[in-house]
Short mmCIF file of N, CA and C in Angstrom, two decimals:
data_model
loop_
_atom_site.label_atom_id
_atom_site.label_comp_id
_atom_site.label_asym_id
_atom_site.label_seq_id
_atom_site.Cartn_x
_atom_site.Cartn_y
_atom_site.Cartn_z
N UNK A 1 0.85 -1.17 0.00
CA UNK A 1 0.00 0.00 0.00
C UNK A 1 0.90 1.24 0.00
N UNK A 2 0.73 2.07 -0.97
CA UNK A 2 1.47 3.71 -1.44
C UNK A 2 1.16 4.39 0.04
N UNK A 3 2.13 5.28 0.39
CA UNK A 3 2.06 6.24 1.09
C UNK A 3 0.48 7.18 1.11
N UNK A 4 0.47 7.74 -0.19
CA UNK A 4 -1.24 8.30 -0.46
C UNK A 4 -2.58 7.52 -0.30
N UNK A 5 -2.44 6.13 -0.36
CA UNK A 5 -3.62 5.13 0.52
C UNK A 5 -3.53 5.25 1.90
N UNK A 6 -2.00 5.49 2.31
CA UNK A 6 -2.18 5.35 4.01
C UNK A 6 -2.48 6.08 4.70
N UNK A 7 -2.50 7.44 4.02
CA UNK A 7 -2.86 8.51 4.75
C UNK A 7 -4.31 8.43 4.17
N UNK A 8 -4.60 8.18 3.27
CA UNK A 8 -6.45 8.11 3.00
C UNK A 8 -7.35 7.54 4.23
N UNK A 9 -6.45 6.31 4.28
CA UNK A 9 -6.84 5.23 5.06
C UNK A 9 -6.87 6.12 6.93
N UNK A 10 -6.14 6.66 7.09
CA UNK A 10 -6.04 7.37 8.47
C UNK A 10 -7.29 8.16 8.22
N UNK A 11 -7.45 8.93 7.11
CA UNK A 11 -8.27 10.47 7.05
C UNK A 11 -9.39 9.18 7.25
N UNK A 12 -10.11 8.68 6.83
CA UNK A 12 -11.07 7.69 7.08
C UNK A 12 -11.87 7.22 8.48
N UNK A 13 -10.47 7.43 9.55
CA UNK A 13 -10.88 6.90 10.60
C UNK A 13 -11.80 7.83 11.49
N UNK A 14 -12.53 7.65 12.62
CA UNK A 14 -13.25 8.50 13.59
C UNK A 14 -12.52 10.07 13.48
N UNK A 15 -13.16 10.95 13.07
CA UNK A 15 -12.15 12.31 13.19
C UNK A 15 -11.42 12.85 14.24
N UNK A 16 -10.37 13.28 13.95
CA UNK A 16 -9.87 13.55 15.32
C UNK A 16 -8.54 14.72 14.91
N UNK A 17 -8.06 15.41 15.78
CA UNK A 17 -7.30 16.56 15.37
C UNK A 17 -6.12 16.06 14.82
N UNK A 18 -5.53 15.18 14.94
CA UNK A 18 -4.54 14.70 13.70
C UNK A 18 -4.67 14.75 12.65
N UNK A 19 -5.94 14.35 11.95
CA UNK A 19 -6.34 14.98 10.73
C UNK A 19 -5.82 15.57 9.78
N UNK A 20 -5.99 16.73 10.87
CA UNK A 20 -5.32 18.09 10.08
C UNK A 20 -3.70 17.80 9.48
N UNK A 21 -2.38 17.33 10.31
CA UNK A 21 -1.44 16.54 10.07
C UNK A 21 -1.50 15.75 8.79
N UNK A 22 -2.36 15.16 8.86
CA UNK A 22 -2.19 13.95 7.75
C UNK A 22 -3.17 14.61 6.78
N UNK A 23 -3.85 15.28 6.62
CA UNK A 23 -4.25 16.37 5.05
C UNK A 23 -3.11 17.11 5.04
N UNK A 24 -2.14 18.09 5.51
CA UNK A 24 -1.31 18.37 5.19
C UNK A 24 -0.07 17.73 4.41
N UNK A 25 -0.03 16.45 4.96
CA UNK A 25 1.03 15.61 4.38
C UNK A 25 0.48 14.83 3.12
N UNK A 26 -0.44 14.83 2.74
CA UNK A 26 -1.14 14.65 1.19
C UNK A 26 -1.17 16.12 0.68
N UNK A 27 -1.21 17.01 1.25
CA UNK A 27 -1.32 18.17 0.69
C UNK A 27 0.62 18.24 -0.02
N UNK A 28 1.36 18.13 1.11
CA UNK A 28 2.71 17.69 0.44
C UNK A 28 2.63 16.95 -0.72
N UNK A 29 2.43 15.27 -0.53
CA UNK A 29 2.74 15.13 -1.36
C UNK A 29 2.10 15.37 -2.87
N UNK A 30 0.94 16.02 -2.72
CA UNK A 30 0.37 16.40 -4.37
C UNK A 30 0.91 17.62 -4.80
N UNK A 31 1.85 18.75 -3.92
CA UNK A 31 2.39 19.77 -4.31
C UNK A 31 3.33 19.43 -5.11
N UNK A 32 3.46 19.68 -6.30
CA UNK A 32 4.22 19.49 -7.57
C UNK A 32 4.67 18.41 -8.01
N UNK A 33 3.94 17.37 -7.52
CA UNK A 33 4.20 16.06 -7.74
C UNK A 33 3.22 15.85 -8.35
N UNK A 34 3.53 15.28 -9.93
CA UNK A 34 2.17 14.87 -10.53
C UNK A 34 1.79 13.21 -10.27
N UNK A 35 2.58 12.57 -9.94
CA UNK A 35 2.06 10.87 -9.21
C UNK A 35 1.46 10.94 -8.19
N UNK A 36 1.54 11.83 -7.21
CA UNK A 36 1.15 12.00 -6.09
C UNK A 36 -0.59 12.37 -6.32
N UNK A 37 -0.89 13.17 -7.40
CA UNK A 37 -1.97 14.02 -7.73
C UNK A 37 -2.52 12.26 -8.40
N UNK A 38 -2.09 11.68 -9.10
CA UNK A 38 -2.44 10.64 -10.16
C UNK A 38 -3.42 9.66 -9.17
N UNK A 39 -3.02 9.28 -7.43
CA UNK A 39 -3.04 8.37 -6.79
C UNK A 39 -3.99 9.16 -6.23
N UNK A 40 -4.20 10.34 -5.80
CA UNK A 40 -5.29 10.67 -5.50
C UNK A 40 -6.91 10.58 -6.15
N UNK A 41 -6.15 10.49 -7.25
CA UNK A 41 -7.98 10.36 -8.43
C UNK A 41 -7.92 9.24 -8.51
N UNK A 42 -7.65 7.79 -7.88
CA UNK A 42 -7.68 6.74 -8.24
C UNK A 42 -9.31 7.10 -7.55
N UNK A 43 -10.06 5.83 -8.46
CA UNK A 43 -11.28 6.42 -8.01
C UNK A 43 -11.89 5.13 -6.87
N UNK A 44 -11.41 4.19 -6.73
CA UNK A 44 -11.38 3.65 -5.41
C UNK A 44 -10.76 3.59 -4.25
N UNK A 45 -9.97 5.36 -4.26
CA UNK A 45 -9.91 5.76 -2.74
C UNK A 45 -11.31 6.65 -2.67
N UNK A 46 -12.01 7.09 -3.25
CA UNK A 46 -12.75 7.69 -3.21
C UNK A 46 -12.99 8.96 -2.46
N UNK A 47 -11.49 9.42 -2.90
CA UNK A 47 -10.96 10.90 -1.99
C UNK A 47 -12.04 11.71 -2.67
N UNK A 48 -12.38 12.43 -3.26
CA UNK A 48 -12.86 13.72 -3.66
C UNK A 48 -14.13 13.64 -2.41
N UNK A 49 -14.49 12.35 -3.06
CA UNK A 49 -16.12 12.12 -2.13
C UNK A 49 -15.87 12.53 -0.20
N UNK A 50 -15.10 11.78 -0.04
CA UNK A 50 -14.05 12.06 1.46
C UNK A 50 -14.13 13.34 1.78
N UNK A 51 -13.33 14.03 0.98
CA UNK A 51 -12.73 15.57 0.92
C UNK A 51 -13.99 16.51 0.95
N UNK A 52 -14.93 16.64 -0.15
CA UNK A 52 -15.95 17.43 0.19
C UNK A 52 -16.95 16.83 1.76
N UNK A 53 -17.02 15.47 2.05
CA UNK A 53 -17.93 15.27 2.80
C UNK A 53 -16.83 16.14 4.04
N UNK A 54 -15.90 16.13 4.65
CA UNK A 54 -15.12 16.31 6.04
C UNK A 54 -15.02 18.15 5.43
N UNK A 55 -15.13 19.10 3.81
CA UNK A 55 -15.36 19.92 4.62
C UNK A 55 -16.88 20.14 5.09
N UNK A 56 -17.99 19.49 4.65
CA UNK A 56 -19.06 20.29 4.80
C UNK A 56 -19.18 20.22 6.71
N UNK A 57 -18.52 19.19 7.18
CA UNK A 57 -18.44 18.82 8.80
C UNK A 57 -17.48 19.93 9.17
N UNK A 58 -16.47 20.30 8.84
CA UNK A 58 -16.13 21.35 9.75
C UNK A 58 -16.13 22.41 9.22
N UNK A 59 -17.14 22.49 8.20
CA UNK A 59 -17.36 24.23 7.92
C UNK A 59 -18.88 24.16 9.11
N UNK A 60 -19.50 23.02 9.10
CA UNK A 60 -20.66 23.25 10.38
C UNK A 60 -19.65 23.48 11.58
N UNK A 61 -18.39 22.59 12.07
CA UNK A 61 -18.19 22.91 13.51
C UNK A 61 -17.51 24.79 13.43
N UNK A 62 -17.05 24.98 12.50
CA UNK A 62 -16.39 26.57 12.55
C UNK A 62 -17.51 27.52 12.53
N UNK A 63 -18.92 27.22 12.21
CA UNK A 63 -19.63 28.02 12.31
C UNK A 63 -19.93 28.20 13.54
N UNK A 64 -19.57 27.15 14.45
CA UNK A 64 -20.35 27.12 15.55
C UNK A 64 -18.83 27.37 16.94
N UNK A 65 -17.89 27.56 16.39
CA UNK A 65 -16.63 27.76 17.16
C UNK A 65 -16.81 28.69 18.02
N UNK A 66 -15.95 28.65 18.69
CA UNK A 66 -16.04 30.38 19.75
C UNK A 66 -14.44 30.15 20.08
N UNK A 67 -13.75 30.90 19.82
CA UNK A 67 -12.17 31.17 19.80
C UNK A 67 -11.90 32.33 21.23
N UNK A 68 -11.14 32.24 22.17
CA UNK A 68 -10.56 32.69 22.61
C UNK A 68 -9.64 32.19 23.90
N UNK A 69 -9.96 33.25 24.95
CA UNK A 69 -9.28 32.78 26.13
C UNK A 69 -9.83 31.30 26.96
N UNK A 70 -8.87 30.02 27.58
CA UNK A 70 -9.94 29.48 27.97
C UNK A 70 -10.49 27.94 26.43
N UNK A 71 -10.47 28.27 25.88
CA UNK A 71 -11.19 27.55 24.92
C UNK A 71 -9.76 26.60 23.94
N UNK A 72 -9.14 26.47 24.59
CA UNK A 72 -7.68 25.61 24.10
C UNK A 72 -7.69 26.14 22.57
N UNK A 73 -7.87 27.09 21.99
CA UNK A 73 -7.71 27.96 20.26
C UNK A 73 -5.94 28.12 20.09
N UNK A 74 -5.51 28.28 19.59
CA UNK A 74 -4.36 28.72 18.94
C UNK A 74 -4.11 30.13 19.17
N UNK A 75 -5.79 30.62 18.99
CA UNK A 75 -5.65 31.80 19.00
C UNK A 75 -4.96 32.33 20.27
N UNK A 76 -5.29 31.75 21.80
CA UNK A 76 -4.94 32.49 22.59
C UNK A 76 -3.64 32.48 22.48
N UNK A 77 -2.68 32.46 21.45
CA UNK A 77 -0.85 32.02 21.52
C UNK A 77 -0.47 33.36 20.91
N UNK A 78 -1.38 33.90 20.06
CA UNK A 78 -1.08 34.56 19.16
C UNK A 78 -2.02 35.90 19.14
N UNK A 79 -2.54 36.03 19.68
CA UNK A 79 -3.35 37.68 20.01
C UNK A 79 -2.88 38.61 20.67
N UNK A 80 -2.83 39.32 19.90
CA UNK A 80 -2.32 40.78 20.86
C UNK A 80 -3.29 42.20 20.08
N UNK A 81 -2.61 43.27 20.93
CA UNK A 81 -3.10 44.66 20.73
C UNK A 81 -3.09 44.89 18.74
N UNK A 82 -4.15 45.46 18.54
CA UNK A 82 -3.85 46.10 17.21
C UNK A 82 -3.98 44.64 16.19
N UNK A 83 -4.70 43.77 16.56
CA UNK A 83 -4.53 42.64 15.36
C UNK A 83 -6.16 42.50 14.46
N UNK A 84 -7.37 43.33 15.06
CA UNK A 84 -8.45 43.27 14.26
C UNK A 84 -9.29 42.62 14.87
N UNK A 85 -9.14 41.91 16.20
CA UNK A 85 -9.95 41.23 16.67
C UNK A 85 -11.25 41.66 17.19
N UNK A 86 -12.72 41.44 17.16
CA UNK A 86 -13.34 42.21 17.74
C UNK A 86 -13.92 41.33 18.98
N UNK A 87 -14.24 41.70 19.93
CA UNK A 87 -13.91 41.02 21.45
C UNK A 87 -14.84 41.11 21.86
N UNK A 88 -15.75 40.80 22.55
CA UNK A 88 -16.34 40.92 23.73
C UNK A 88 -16.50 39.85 24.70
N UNK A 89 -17.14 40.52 26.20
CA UNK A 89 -16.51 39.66 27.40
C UNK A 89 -17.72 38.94 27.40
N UNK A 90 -17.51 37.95 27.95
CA UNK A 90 -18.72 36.66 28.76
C UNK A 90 -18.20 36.50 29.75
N UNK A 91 -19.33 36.86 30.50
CA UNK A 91 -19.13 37.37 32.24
C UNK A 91 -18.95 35.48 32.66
N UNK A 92 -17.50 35.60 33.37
CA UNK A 92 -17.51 34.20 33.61
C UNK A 92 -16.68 32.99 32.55
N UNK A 93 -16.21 33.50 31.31
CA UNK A 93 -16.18 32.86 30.34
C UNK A 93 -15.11 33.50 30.02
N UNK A 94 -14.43 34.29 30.50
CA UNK A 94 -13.06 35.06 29.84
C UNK A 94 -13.32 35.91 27.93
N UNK A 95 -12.35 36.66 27.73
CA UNK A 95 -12.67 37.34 26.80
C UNK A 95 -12.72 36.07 25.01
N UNK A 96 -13.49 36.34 24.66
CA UNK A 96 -13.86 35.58 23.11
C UNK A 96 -13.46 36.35 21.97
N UNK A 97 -13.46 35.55 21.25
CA UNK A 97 -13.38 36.77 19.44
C UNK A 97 -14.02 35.44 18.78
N UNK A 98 -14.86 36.10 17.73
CA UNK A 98 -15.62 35.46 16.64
C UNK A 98 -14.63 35.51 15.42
N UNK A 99 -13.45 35.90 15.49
CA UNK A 99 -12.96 36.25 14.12
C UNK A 99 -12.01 35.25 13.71
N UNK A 100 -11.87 35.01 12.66
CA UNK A 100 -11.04 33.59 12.26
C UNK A 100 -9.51 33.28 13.23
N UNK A 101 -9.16 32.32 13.46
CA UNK A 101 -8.01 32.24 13.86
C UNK A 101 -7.57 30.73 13.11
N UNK A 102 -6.16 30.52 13.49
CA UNK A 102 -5.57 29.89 13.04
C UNK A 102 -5.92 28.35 13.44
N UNK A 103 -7.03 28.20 14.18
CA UNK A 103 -7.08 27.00 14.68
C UNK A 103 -7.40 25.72 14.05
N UNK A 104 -6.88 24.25 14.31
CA UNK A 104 -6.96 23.26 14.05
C UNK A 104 -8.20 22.86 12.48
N UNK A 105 -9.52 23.48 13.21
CA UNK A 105 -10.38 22.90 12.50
C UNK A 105 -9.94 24.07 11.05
N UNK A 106 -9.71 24.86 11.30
CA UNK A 106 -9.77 26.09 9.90
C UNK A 106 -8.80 25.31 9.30
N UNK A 107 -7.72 24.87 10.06
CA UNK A 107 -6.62 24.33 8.92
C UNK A 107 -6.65 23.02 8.35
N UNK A 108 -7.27 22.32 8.79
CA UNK A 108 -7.70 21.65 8.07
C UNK A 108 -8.40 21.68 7.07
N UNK A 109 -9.65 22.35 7.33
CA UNK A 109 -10.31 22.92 5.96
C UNK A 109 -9.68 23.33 5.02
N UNK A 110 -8.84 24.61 5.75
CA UNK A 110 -7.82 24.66 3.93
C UNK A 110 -7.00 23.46 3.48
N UNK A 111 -6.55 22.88 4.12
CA UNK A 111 -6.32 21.44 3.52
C UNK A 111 -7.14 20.62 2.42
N UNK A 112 -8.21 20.33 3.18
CA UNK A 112 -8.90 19.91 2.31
C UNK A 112 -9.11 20.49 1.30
N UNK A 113 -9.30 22.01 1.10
CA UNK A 113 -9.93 22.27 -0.01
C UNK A 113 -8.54 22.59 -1.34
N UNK A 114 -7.45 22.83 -0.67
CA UNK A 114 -6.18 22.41 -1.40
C UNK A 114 -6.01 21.41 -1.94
N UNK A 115 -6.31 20.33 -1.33
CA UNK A 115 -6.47 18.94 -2.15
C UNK A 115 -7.72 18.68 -3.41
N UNK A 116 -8.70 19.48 -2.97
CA UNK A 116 -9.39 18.99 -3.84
C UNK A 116 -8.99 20.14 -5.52
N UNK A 117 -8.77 21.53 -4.60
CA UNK A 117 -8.08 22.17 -6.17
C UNK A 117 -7.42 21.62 -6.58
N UNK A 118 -6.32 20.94 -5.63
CA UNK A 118 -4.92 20.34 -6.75
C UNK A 118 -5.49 19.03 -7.31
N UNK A 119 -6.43 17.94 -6.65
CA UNK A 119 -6.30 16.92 -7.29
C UNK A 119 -7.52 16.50 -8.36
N UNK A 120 -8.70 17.90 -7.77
CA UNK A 120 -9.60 17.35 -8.56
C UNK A 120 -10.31 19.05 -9.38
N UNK A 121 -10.03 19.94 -9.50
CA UNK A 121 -10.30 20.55 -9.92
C UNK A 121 -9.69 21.22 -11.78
N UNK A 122 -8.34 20.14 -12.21
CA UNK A 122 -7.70 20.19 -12.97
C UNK A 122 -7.72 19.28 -13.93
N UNK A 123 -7.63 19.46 -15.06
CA UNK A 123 -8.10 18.39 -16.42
C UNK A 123 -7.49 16.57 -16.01
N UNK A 124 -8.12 15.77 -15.97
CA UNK A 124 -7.93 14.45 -15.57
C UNK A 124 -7.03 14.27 -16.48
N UNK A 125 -7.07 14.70 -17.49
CA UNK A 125 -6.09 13.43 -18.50
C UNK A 125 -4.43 13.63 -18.25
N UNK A 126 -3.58 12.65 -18.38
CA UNK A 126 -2.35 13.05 -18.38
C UNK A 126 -1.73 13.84 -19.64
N UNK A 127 -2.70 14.06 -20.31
CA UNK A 127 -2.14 15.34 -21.74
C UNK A 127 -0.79 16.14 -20.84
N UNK A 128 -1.23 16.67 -20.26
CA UNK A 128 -0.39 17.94 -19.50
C UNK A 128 0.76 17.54 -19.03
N UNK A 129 0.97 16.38 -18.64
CA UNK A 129 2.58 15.52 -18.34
C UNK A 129 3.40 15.86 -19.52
N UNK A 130 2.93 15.62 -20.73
CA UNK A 130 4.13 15.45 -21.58
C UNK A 130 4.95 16.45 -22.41
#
């Protein structure tokens, strides 16, 4: 079994924040690698199908996120004065921001959706190899 089945085979399992890790590392290997891109359209990994179903799941959990202090985000690593954030307090709940941050589930999403530009949004045939 290819490297690009094994990580299919992981993305497959119960979701979990590793995920994100292992779409990145398919995201590697389809970056300028056209075999890498080839093994992805095999059509009995049945990545594309995969790929759109996990983002429509965490474009629901990011809608429903709440990023800040308190809430294990990324964000709290990386916020400071002057960055755009717009804030308000929850009495009890430490300060929040609704505004994108760098966290787990977002990056994954762009993952995914990197994969699916690179592997499935581009003419199937190998014309373009030669």
């Amino acid at each position: 079994m290819g490297m690009v089945q094994q990580l299919v085979a992981l993305v497959r399992t119960e979701h979990s924040p590793f995920h994100e890790h292992v779409l990145g590392a398919l995201c590697s290997l389809v970056t300028d690698f056209p075999q890498g891109v080839r093994e992805c359209r095999e059509p009995e990994l049945g990545l594309e199908e995969l790929l759109r179903h996990r983002c429509q799941l965490l474009q629901q959990r990011e809608e429903y996120q709440v990023h800040g202090e308190g809430t294990g985000c990324k964000e709290d690593q990386v916020r400071g004065e002057g960055m755009g954030f717009e804030d308000d307090q929850v009495p009890g709940e430490g300060t929040r921001s609704l505004a994108p941050c760098p966290c787990p589930i977002q990056e994954e999403l762009e993952f995914c959706e990197k994969l699916l530009q690179t592997c499935f949004s581009s003419p199937t045939d190998d014309s373009m190899d030669r």
